[in-house]
Short mmCIF file of C-alpha atoms and ligand atoms in Angstrom, two decimals:
data_model
loop_
_atom_site.label_atom_id
_atom_site.label_comp_id
_atom_site.label_asym_id
_atom_site.label_seq_id
_atom_site.Cartn_x
_atom_site.Cartn_y
_atom_site.Cartn_z
CA MET A 126 109.22 -30.69 -82.08
CA SER A 127 108.45 -28.45 -84.98
CA THR A 128 110.07 -29.20 -88.30
CA ASN A 129 109.23 -25.74 -89.54
CA GLN A 130 111.89 -24.78 -92.09
CA LYS A 131 111.95 -21.23 -90.73
CA THR A 132 113.07 -22.34 -87.28
CA ILE A 133 116.46 -20.83 -86.47
CA TYR A 134 118.82 -23.50 -85.19
CA LEU A 135 120.82 -22.42 -82.12
CA ASP A 136 121.85 -25.83 -80.83
CA TYR A 137 125.19 -26.53 -82.54
CA ALA A 138 126.58 -28.17 -79.40
CA ALA A 139 124.00 -30.93 -79.83
CA SER A 140 124.73 -31.50 -83.50
CA THR A 141 125.60 -29.64 -86.69
CA PRO A 142 124.24 -29.94 -90.23
CA LEU A 143 126.34 -31.94 -92.66
CA ASP A 144 128.51 -29.69 -94.84
CA GLU A 145 127.44 -30.01 -98.50
CA ASP A 146 131.08 -30.51 -99.62
CA VAL A 147 131.43 -33.29 -97.06
CA LEU A 148 128.35 -35.01 -98.42
CA GLN A 149 129.76 -34.86 -101.94
CA ALA A 150 133.09 -36.31 -100.76
CA MET A 151 131.26 -39.22 -99.08
CA LEU A 152 128.82 -40.18 -101.83
CA PRO A 153 131.08 -42.29 -104.11
CA TYR A 154 132.00 -44.53 -101.18
CA PHE A 155 128.42 -45.66 -100.58
CA ASN A 156 127.99 -47.35 -103.96
CA GLU A 157 130.80 -46.85 -106.47
CA HIS A 158 133.68 -47.71 -104.13
CA PHE A 159 131.74 -49.96 -101.79
CA GLY A 160 134.40 -52.63 -101.25
CA ASN A 161 135.47 -53.94 -97.85
CA PRO A 162 138.82 -52.28 -97.11
CA SER A 163 140.04 -55.59 -95.70
CA SER A 164 139.53 -57.43 -99.03
CA MET A 165 142.51 -58.27 -101.25
CA HIS A 166 140.91 -57.46 -104.60
CA HIS A 167 140.66 -54.18 -106.45
CA TYR A 168 137.37 -53.12 -104.76
CA GLY A 169 138.89 -53.66 -101.35
CA GLN A 170 142.13 -51.90 -102.16
CA GLU A 171 140.29 -48.86 -103.43
CA ALA A 172 138.33 -48.55 -100.21
CA ASP A 173 141.42 -49.26 -98.14
CA ALA A 174 143.28 -46.45 -99.89
CA ALA A 175 140.45 -44.06 -99.01
CA VAL A 176 140.48 -45.13 -95.34
CA GLU A 177 144.25 -44.84 -95.05
CA ASN A 178 144.24 -41.52 -96.85
CA ALA A 179 141.63 -40.26 -94.39
CA ARG A 180 143.71 -41.59 -91.50
CA MET A 181 146.72 -39.61 -92.72
CA GLY A 182 144.50 -36.55 -93.06
CA MET A 183 143.25 -36.89 -89.47
CA ALA A 184 146.81 -37.47 -88.25
CA GLU A 185 148.00 -34.30 -89.93
CA LEU A 186 145.13 -32.28 -88.47
CA LEU A 187 145.71 -33.62 -84.95
CA ASN A 188 149.51 -33.51 -85.31
CA CYS A 189 150.16 -37.19 -84.67
CA GLY A 190 151.23 -40.32 -86.49
CA SER A 191 148.68 -42.10 -88.67
CA LYS A 192 149.00 -45.29 -86.59
CA GLU A 193 147.82 -43.26 -83.61
CA VAL A 194 144.37 -42.57 -85.13
CA ILE A 195 141.68 -45.14 -84.30
CA PHE A 196 138.35 -44.81 -86.12
CA THR A 197 135.30 -45.47 -83.93
CA SER A 198 131.55 -45.07 -84.39
CA CYS A 199 131.16 -41.84 -82.39
CA GLY A 200 132.57 -39.63 -79.66
CA SER A 201 130.89 -41.78 -77.03
CA GLU A 202 132.62 -44.90 -78.30
CA SER A 203 135.97 -43.09 -78.31
CA ASP A 204 135.42 -42.15 -74.66
CA ASN A 205 134.44 -45.72 -73.80
CA LEU A 206 137.46 -47.22 -75.55
CA ALA A 207 139.81 -44.76 -73.85
CA LEU A 208 138.54 -45.33 -70.32
CA ARG A 209 137.73 -49.03 -70.44
CA GLY A 210 140.66 -49.91 -72.66
CA VAL A 211 143.30 -48.19 -70.57
CA ALA A 212 141.72 -49.19 -67.23
CA HIS A 213 141.65 -52.86 -68.27
CA ALA A 214 145.21 -52.80 -69.56
CA ALA A 215 146.49 -51.05 -66.43
CA ARG A 216 144.82 -53.57 -64.16
CA GLY A 217 146.25 -56.42 -66.20
CA THR A 218 149.82 -55.24 -66.18
CA GLY A 219 150.25 -53.15 -63.07
CA LYS A 220 147.32 -53.97 -60.76
CA LYS A 221 146.33 -50.35 -61.12
CA ASN A 222 142.87 -49.63 -59.89
CA HIS A 223 142.44 -45.87 -59.51
CA ILE A 224 140.65 -43.66 -62.06
CA LEU A 225 140.89 -39.90 -61.66
CA THR A 226 138.23 -37.86 -63.47
CA THR A 227 135.88 -34.91 -62.96
CA PRO A 228 132.21 -34.45 -62.06
CA VAL A 229 131.73 -32.30 -65.20
CA GLU A 230 132.40 -34.98 -67.80
CA HIS A 231 130.00 -35.85 -70.59
CA HIS A 232 127.92 -38.91 -69.73
CA ALA A 233 130.04 -40.99 -72.11
CA VAL A 234 132.92 -40.63 -69.63
CA PHE A 235 130.93 -40.16 -66.42
CA HIS A 236 128.70 -43.22 -66.77
CA THR A 237 131.61 -45.32 -68.06
CA ALA A 238 133.65 -44.46 -64.97
CA GLU A 239 130.63 -45.18 -62.77
CA GLN A 240 130.17 -48.56 -64.41
CA LEU A 241 133.85 -49.44 -64.08
CA ALA A 242 133.43 -48.72 -60.36
CA ALA A 243 130.12 -50.55 -59.91
CA LEU A 244 130.80 -53.69 -61.96
CA GLU A 245 134.56 -54.06 -61.89
CA GLY A 246 135.63 -52.56 -58.59
CA PHE A 247 137.71 -49.69 -59.95
CA GLU A 248 138.14 -46.84 -57.51
CA VAL A 249 136.89 -43.69 -59.22
CA GLU A 250 137.86 -40.37 -57.70
CA PHE A 251 136.23 -37.14 -58.85
CA LEU A 252 138.44 -34.08 -58.82
CA PRO A 253 137.06 -30.88 -57.34
CA VAL A 254 136.12 -28.17 -59.87
CA ASP A 255 135.67 -24.44 -59.31
CA GLU A 256 132.44 -22.48 -59.78
CA TYR A 257 133.07 -22.43 -63.54
CA GLY A 258 133.72 -26.16 -63.84
CA ARG A 259 137.49 -25.84 -64.19
CA VAL A 260 139.97 -28.32 -62.79
CA ASP A 261 143.02 -27.08 -60.90
CA PRO A 262 146.10 -28.87 -62.32
CA ASP A 263 147.75 -28.81 -58.87
CA GLU A 264 144.87 -30.94 -57.55
CA ILE A 265 145.72 -33.55 -60.16
CA ALA A 266 149.38 -33.54 -59.14
CA ARG A 267 148.27 -34.02 -55.54
CA ARG A 268 145.84 -36.86 -56.24
CA ILE A 269 147.77 -39.02 -58.71
CA ARG A 270 148.83 -42.22 -56.94
CA PRO A 271 151.13 -45.11 -57.82
CA ASP A 272 148.02 -47.12 -58.70
CA THR A 273 146.38 -44.46 -60.90
CA ALA A 274 145.44 -46.13 -64.19
CA ILE A 275 144.18 -43.09 -66.11
CA VAL A 276 143.28 -39.44 -65.72
CA SER A 277 140.35 -38.18 -67.82
CA VAL A 278 139.46 -34.48 -68.03
CA ILE A 279 137.04 -32.92 -70.51
CA TYR A 280 138.61 -30.25 -72.75
CA ALA A 281 135.54 -28.09 -73.50
CA ASN A 282 132.35 -28.68 -71.57
CA ASN A 283 129.26 -29.34 -73.67
CA GLU A 284 126.82 -27.97 -71.08
CA ILE A 285 128.56 -24.86 -69.81
CA GLY A 286 131.26 -24.22 -72.43
CA THR A 287 134.15 -24.03 -69.96
CA LEU A 288 137.65 -24.94 -71.19
CA ASN A 289 140.12 -26.88 -69.07
CA PRO A 290 143.89 -26.24 -69.04
CA ILE A 291 144.67 -29.55 -70.74
CA ALA A 292 148.29 -28.76 -71.69
CA GLU A 293 149.13 -27.98 -68.06
CA ILE A 294 147.39 -31.13 -66.89
CA GLY A 295 149.19 -33.05 -69.62
CA ALA A 296 152.59 -31.88 -68.41
CA ILE A 297 151.79 -33.10 -64.91
CA CYS A 298 150.49 -36.49 -66.04
CA ARG A 299 153.48 -37.03 -68.30
CA LYS A 300 155.89 -36.25 -65.47
CA LYS A 301 154.04 -38.74 -63.26
CA ASN A 302 153.86 -41.27 -66.08
CA VAL A 303 150.06 -41.62 -65.95
CA PRO A 304 148.05 -41.66 -69.22
CA LEU A 305 145.81 -38.63 -69.75
CA HIS A 306 142.60 -38.82 -71.79
CA THR A 307 140.64 -35.77 -72.85
CA ASP A 308 137.17 -35.64 -74.34
CA ALA A 309 137.66 -33.04 -77.09
CA VAL A 310 134.37 -33.71 -78.86
CA GLN A 311 133.17 -30.11 -78.37
CA ALA A 312 136.61 -28.53 -78.48
CA CYS A 313 137.51 -30.01 -81.85
CA ALA A 314 134.94 -27.92 -83.70
CA HIS A 315 136.36 -24.60 -82.51
CA LEU A 316 139.86 -24.90 -81.10
CA PRO A 317 143.09 -26.06 -82.70
CA ILE A 318 143.78 -29.60 -81.54
CA ASP A 319 147.47 -30.43 -81.40
CA VAL A 320 147.97 -33.58 -79.34
CA GLN A 321 151.70 -32.87 -78.94
CA ALA A 322 151.11 -29.39 -77.51
CA LEU A 323 148.30 -30.73 -75.30
CA LYS A 324 150.54 -33.56 -74.04
CA VAL A 325 147.63 -35.99 -73.99
CA ASP A 326 147.83 -39.76 -74.47
CA LEU A 327 144.25 -40.21 -75.64
CA LEU A 328 141.82 -37.73 -77.21
CA SER A 329 138.24 -38.26 -78.38
CA VAL A 330 136.50 -36.55 -81.30
CA GLY A 331 133.13 -37.04 -82.99
CA ALA A 332 132.35 -35.82 -86.52
CA HIS A 333 128.76 -34.62 -86.16
CA LYS A 334 129.86 -31.79 -83.87
CA PHE A 335 131.94 -30.25 -86.71
CA TYR A 336 129.63 -30.49 -89.75
CA GLY A 337 130.55 -34.12 -90.40
CA PRO A 338 128.24 -37.14 -90.47
CA LYS A 339 126.76 -38.84 -87.40
CA GLY A 340 127.99 -42.32 -86.53
CA ILE A 341 131.72 -41.71 -86.83
CA GLY A 342 134.41 -40.62 -84.39
CA ALA A 343 138.07 -41.09 -83.68
CA LEU A 344 140.34 -41.73 -80.74
CA TYR A 345 143.94 -40.57 -80.73
CA VAL A 346 146.02 -43.16 -78.90
CA ARG A 347 149.62 -42.15 -78.34
CA GLN A 348 152.11 -44.75 -79.46
CA GLY A 349 153.12 -47.01 -76.57
CA THR A 350 149.92 -46.47 -74.54
CA ALA A 351 148.79 -49.76 -73.01
CA ILE A 352 145.18 -50.30 -74.11
CA THR A 353 142.94 -53.36 -74.39
CA PRO A 354 140.30 -53.43 -77.15
CA THR A 355 136.70 -53.20 -75.97
CA GLN A 356 135.29 -54.49 -79.26
CA THR A 357 136.95 -57.71 -80.37
CA GLY A 358 136.80 -59.50 -83.70
CA GLY A 359 138.78 -58.71 -86.84
CA ALA A 360 142.14 -56.99 -86.85
CA GLN A 361 140.87 -53.59 -88.04
CA GLU A 362 142.27 -50.45 -86.44
CA PHE A 363 145.51 -52.12 -85.36
CA GLY A 364 143.50 -54.68 -83.41
CA LEU A 365 141.91 -51.99 -81.24
CA ARG A 366 138.47 -51.78 -82.81
CA ALA A 367 137.01 -54.71 -84.73
CA GLY A 368 134.39 -54.13 -87.42
CA THR A 369 134.35 -53.44 -91.15
CA HIS A 370 135.43 -49.89 -91.79
CA ASN A 371 132.67 -47.42 -92.59
CA THR A 372 134.51 -45.93 -95.56
CA PRO A 373 132.09 -43.09 -96.49
CA LEU A 374 131.81 -41.85 -92.91
CA ILE A 375 135.57 -42.06 -92.35
CA VAL A 376 136.16 -40.05 -95.54
CA GLY A 377 133.46 -37.58 -94.46
CA MET A 378 134.90 -37.00 -90.98
CA THR A 379 138.35 -36.12 -92.31
CA GLU A 380 136.91 -33.85 -94.98
CA ALA A 381 134.76 -32.10 -92.37
CA LEU A 382 137.68 -31.46 -90.03
CA LYS A 383 139.77 -30.11 -92.91
CA LEU A 384 137.01 -27.68 -93.85
CA VAL A 385 136.54 -26.57 -90.24
CA ARG A 386 140.24 -25.75 -89.99
CA GLU A 387 140.12 -23.83 -93.27
CA LYS A 388 137.21 -21.75 -92.00
CA GLU A 389 138.86 -20.71 -88.74
CA ALA A 390 137.88 -17.05 -89.33
CA VAL A 391 134.30 -18.04 -88.49
CA THR A 392 135.36 -18.59 -84.90
CA GLN A 393 136.12 -14.91 -84.32
CA GLN A 394 132.72 -13.95 -85.69
CA LEU A 395 130.95 -16.47 -83.50
CA SER A 396 132.66 -15.27 -80.34
CA GLU A 397 131.39 -11.74 -81.03
CA TYR A 398 127.86 -13.08 -81.41
CA ARG A 399 128.29 -15.14 -78.26
CA ASP A 400 129.37 -12.09 -76.26
CA ARG A 401 126.42 -10.12 -77.58
CA ILE A 402 124.03 -12.82 -76.38
CA ILE A 403 125.66 -13.03 -72.95
CA GLU A 404 125.65 -9.26 -72.51
CA HIS A 405 122.00 -8.86 -73.49
CA VAL A 406 120.67 -11.79 -71.48
CA LEU A 407 122.42 -10.69 -68.30
CA ALA A 408 121.27 -7.09 -68.77
CA GLU A 409 117.69 -7.71 -69.81
CA ILE A 410 116.52 -10.81 -68.00
CA PRO A 411 116.10 -10.49 -64.25
CA ASP A 412 117.56 -13.34 -62.21
CA ALA A 413 119.61 -14.79 -65.06
CA ARG A 414 123.21 -15.90 -64.51
CA LEU A 415 125.89 -17.10 -66.86
CA SER A 416 126.88 -20.72 -66.29
CA GLY A 417 130.49 -21.64 -66.99
CA HIS A 418 133.55 -19.44 -67.35
CA PRO A 419 133.10 -15.85 -68.60
CA GLN A 420 136.28 -15.92 -70.76
CA GLU A 421 137.71 -19.43 -70.84
CA ARG A 422 134.78 -20.84 -72.81
CA LEU A 423 133.93 -22.16 -76.26
CA PRO A 424 133.64 -19.31 -78.78
CA ASN A 425 130.15 -20.44 -79.89
CA HIS A 426 128.69 -21.22 -76.47
CA ALA A 427 126.40 -19.13 -74.26
CA SER A 428 124.74 -20.86 -71.31
CA PHE A 429 122.62 -19.56 -68.49
CA VAL A 430 120.55 -20.51 -65.51
CA ILE A 431 117.36 -18.56 -65.00
CA LYS A 432 115.53 -18.57 -61.68
CA HIS A 433 111.84 -19.54 -61.51
CA VAL A 434 111.88 -20.97 -65.02
CA ASP A 435 111.17 -24.51 -66.16
CA SER A 436 113.54 -24.94 -69.09
CA ASN A 437 111.30 -27.43 -70.90
CA THR A 438 108.48 -24.87 -70.96
CA LEU A 439 110.84 -22.14 -72.12
CA LEU A 440 112.26 -24.34 -74.89
CA MET A 441 108.75 -25.14 -76.13
CA LEU A 442 107.79 -21.45 -76.20
CA LEU A 443 111.01 -20.61 -78.04
CA ASP A 444 110.44 -23.40 -80.53
CA ALA A 445 106.94 -22.11 -81.19
CA GLN A 446 108.49 -18.70 -81.91
CA GLY A 447 110.98 -20.25 -84.33
CA PHE A 448 114.13 -20.78 -82.27
CA ALA A 449 115.68 -24.16 -81.49
CA CYS A 450 117.70 -23.92 -78.27
CA SER A 451 118.57 -26.40 -75.58
CA SER A 452 118.66 -26.77 -71.85
CA SER A 453 122.13 -27.42 -70.51
CA SER A 454 122.54 -30.65 -72.48
CA ALA A 455 120.59 -32.33 -75.25
CA CYS A 456 121.17 -35.67 -73.55
CA LYS A 457 119.07 -34.53 -70.61
CA THR A 458 115.86 -33.85 -72.47
CA GLY A 459 112.98 -35.45 -70.66
CA ASP A 460 115.21 -36.24 -67.71
CA PRO A 461 113.76 -34.62 -64.59
CA GLU A 462 117.05 -34.93 -62.67
CA PRO A 463 118.97 -31.65 -62.59
CA SER A 464 122.25 -31.77 -64.49
CA GLN A 465 125.18 -33.28 -62.59
CA VAL A 466 127.42 -30.64 -64.18
CA LEU A 467 125.36 -27.73 -62.81
CA ARG A 468 125.29 -29.39 -59.39
CA ALA A 469 129.05 -29.86 -59.49
CA ILE A 470 129.59 -26.13 -60.01
CA GLY A 471 127.39 -25.36 -57.03
CA ILE A 472 124.19 -24.24 -58.76
CA SER A 473 121.13 -25.06 -56.64
CA ASP A 474 118.34 -27.14 -58.17
CA GLU A 475 116.06 -24.10 -58.02
CA TRP A 476 118.28 -22.35 -60.57
CA ALA A 477 119.46 -25.44 -62.42
CA LYS A 478 116.01 -26.40 -63.64
CA GLY A 479 115.96 -23.17 -65.63
CA SER A 480 119.03 -23.82 -67.74
CA LEU A 481 119.27 -22.39 -71.25
CA ARG A 482 122.01 -23.21 -73.74
CA VAL A 483 122.43 -21.19 -76.94
CA THR A 484 125.16 -22.55 -79.20
CA LEU A 485 126.12 -20.99 -82.51
CA GLY A 486 127.41 -22.26 -85.82
CA ARG A 487 128.50 -21.16 -89.26
CA PRO A 488 125.05 -20.37 -90.74
CA VAL A 489 123.88 -18.12 -87.87
CA THR A 490 123.55 -14.42 -88.70
CA LEU A 491 123.58 -11.27 -86.57
CA LYS A 492 120.04 -10.54 -87.66
CA GLN A 493 118.87 -13.90 -86.33
CA ILE A 494 120.60 -13.31 -83.03
CA ASP A 495 119.06 -9.90 -82.62
CA ARG A 496 115.63 -11.31 -83.37
CA PHE A 497 116.25 -14.01 -80.76
CA LEU A 498 117.34 -11.45 -78.17
CA GLU A 499 114.21 -9.45 -78.94
CA ILE A 500 111.77 -12.27 -78.20
CA LEU A 501 113.66 -13.97 -75.34
CA PRO A 502 112.72 -11.66 -72.43
CA ASP A 503 109.02 -12.06 -73.19
CA ALA A 504 109.36 -15.85 -73.53
CA VAL A 505 111.03 -15.96 -70.10
CA ALA A 506 108.32 -13.75 -68.58
CA ARG A 507 105.60 -15.98 -70.05
CA THR A 508 107.33 -19.11 -68.76
CA ARG A 509 107.48 -17.56 -65.28
CA ALA A 510 103.82 -16.64 -65.44
CA LEU A 511 102.92 -20.24 -66.34
CA GLU A 512 105.09 -21.49 -63.47
CA ALA A 513 103.38 -19.20 -61.01
CA SER A 514 99.83 -20.08 -62.07
C1 PLP B 1298 128.45 -34.94 -78.20
C2 PLP B 1298 129.50 -35.23 -77.16
C3 PLP B 1298 129.92 -36.54 -76.91
C4 PLP B 1298 129.30 -37.72 -77.59
O1 PLP B 1298 129.64 -37.76 -78.93
P1 PLP B 1298 128.73 -38.65 -79.94
O2 PLP B 1298 129.52 -38.62 -81.20
O3 PLP B 1298 127.42 -37.93 -80.04
O4 PLP B 1298 128.62 -39.99 -79.34
C5 PLP B 1298 130.90 -36.73 -75.97
N1 PLP B 1298 131.46 -35.71 -75.33
C6 PLP B 1298 131.10 -34.43 -75.55
C7 PLP B 1298 131.76 -33.33 -74.81
C8 PLP B 1298 130.10 -34.15 -76.47
O5 PLP B 1298 129.72 -32.89 -76.68
#
C-alpha cells in the first residue's frame, strides 16, 4: 500500500486517526505518571485516580454507573468477554445452552459464537435478517427459549452500515429476562449511546473507531448481569478483566469519546456527503447497487456491490489514484471467501466480490469527495476491462 501523504483516506470504518488533543491528554501517563494503578504509593494513586476519573467519564457518556464500565484491550475483546463470559455463567448457574445471534455480526462475535458451538457444545442459532441486514424484533421474541443464555445483535454494521432497532430488541429481551449484548463499536462514533434507552445488558466499544488510540476498548456490563471473567489473574476491573491497567490508553479513550460527542454537528455534514456519494455512484456506475439500508444506516457509511468487478483490483487502482477505500470489511483483505454478511443479505457471490466501502470522517472535504466521484467511474471501467481480458 502506498504511504503517499496525498492519499485521501476514505476508510474511517476500519480505523480513524488519533485526535491531536487526545494524544496530548495521553502523553503524561506514559512517563510522568507511569505508576501501576494497583500500587499503594503516590505513583500508583495518581494513576489510579486517572483511571477512575476516566471510568466516570465513560459512565457519564454511556449513561451508566461507573462500576458498569469494564476496560478491555479492544472492541474484539469486549465482544469476546460479553459472549464467553455470559455464556459460561449461564451454563454454570442455569444449564443454559442457547445463544441467539445474527449472521451479520463482526467476526469478533461471529467467530466467538462459532467457537462456543464447536468446542463447548453451545447451541448457536442465527436469526434471519432482511435484505438490508436488519433483524426483526418479533423474530427474537419468537426464538428466545427458557435455555437462552444471551442474545447478541450488532448495533451498526461495519460492512454495510445498517442499523438495528436495539431499543426494541432490548425491551423484548428484558421482558423475557435474557441478557442482550450489542456490538456498538461502529455505532459509538456516530450515534448517541445511552445504555438505559437501548435497554441493553452489555455493550462493546473500541476507541480507534472514534479518533482514540488502538489497543483499548470497553464493555458496559449492567449491574447484576451474571458474567464469568475470560482473563483471570489480578482483581482489576472488578475481577472481570485481569491485567495492569493501560492508563494512557484508558485516559485517551475517554477523552476521544468526549470530543466526539462535542463535535456532533459533524455527523450532519457527513450524512450529506454520504448521500452525495450514494446518489452519484448509483446514477453513474452501471450495475452498481447499494448494500445495506438506504436510510437506517451509519451517517458516514456508503457501501456498494458492483457487478463484474474484482474489489481488490479496484482498490489498488483507487489507491494509485490517491484514494484509500475498502472492500466490505478491512478484516477480509486477502481473504478470497466472499463476505458472510453479503451472503446473509442475499447478494450472490458474483456481485459480492465487487464490494466497495467508502466511509467518511471529520477531515474529509466536499472537494475531496467530488474528486473521488470524478475518478471512480473510470476506475470501475478499467477494473472491468482487466477482468474481461
Ligand atoms: C472494528 C470493529 C470491531 C473490532 O474492534 P477492535 O477494537 O478493532 O478489536 C468489532 N465490531 C465492529 C462492528 C467493528 O467495526
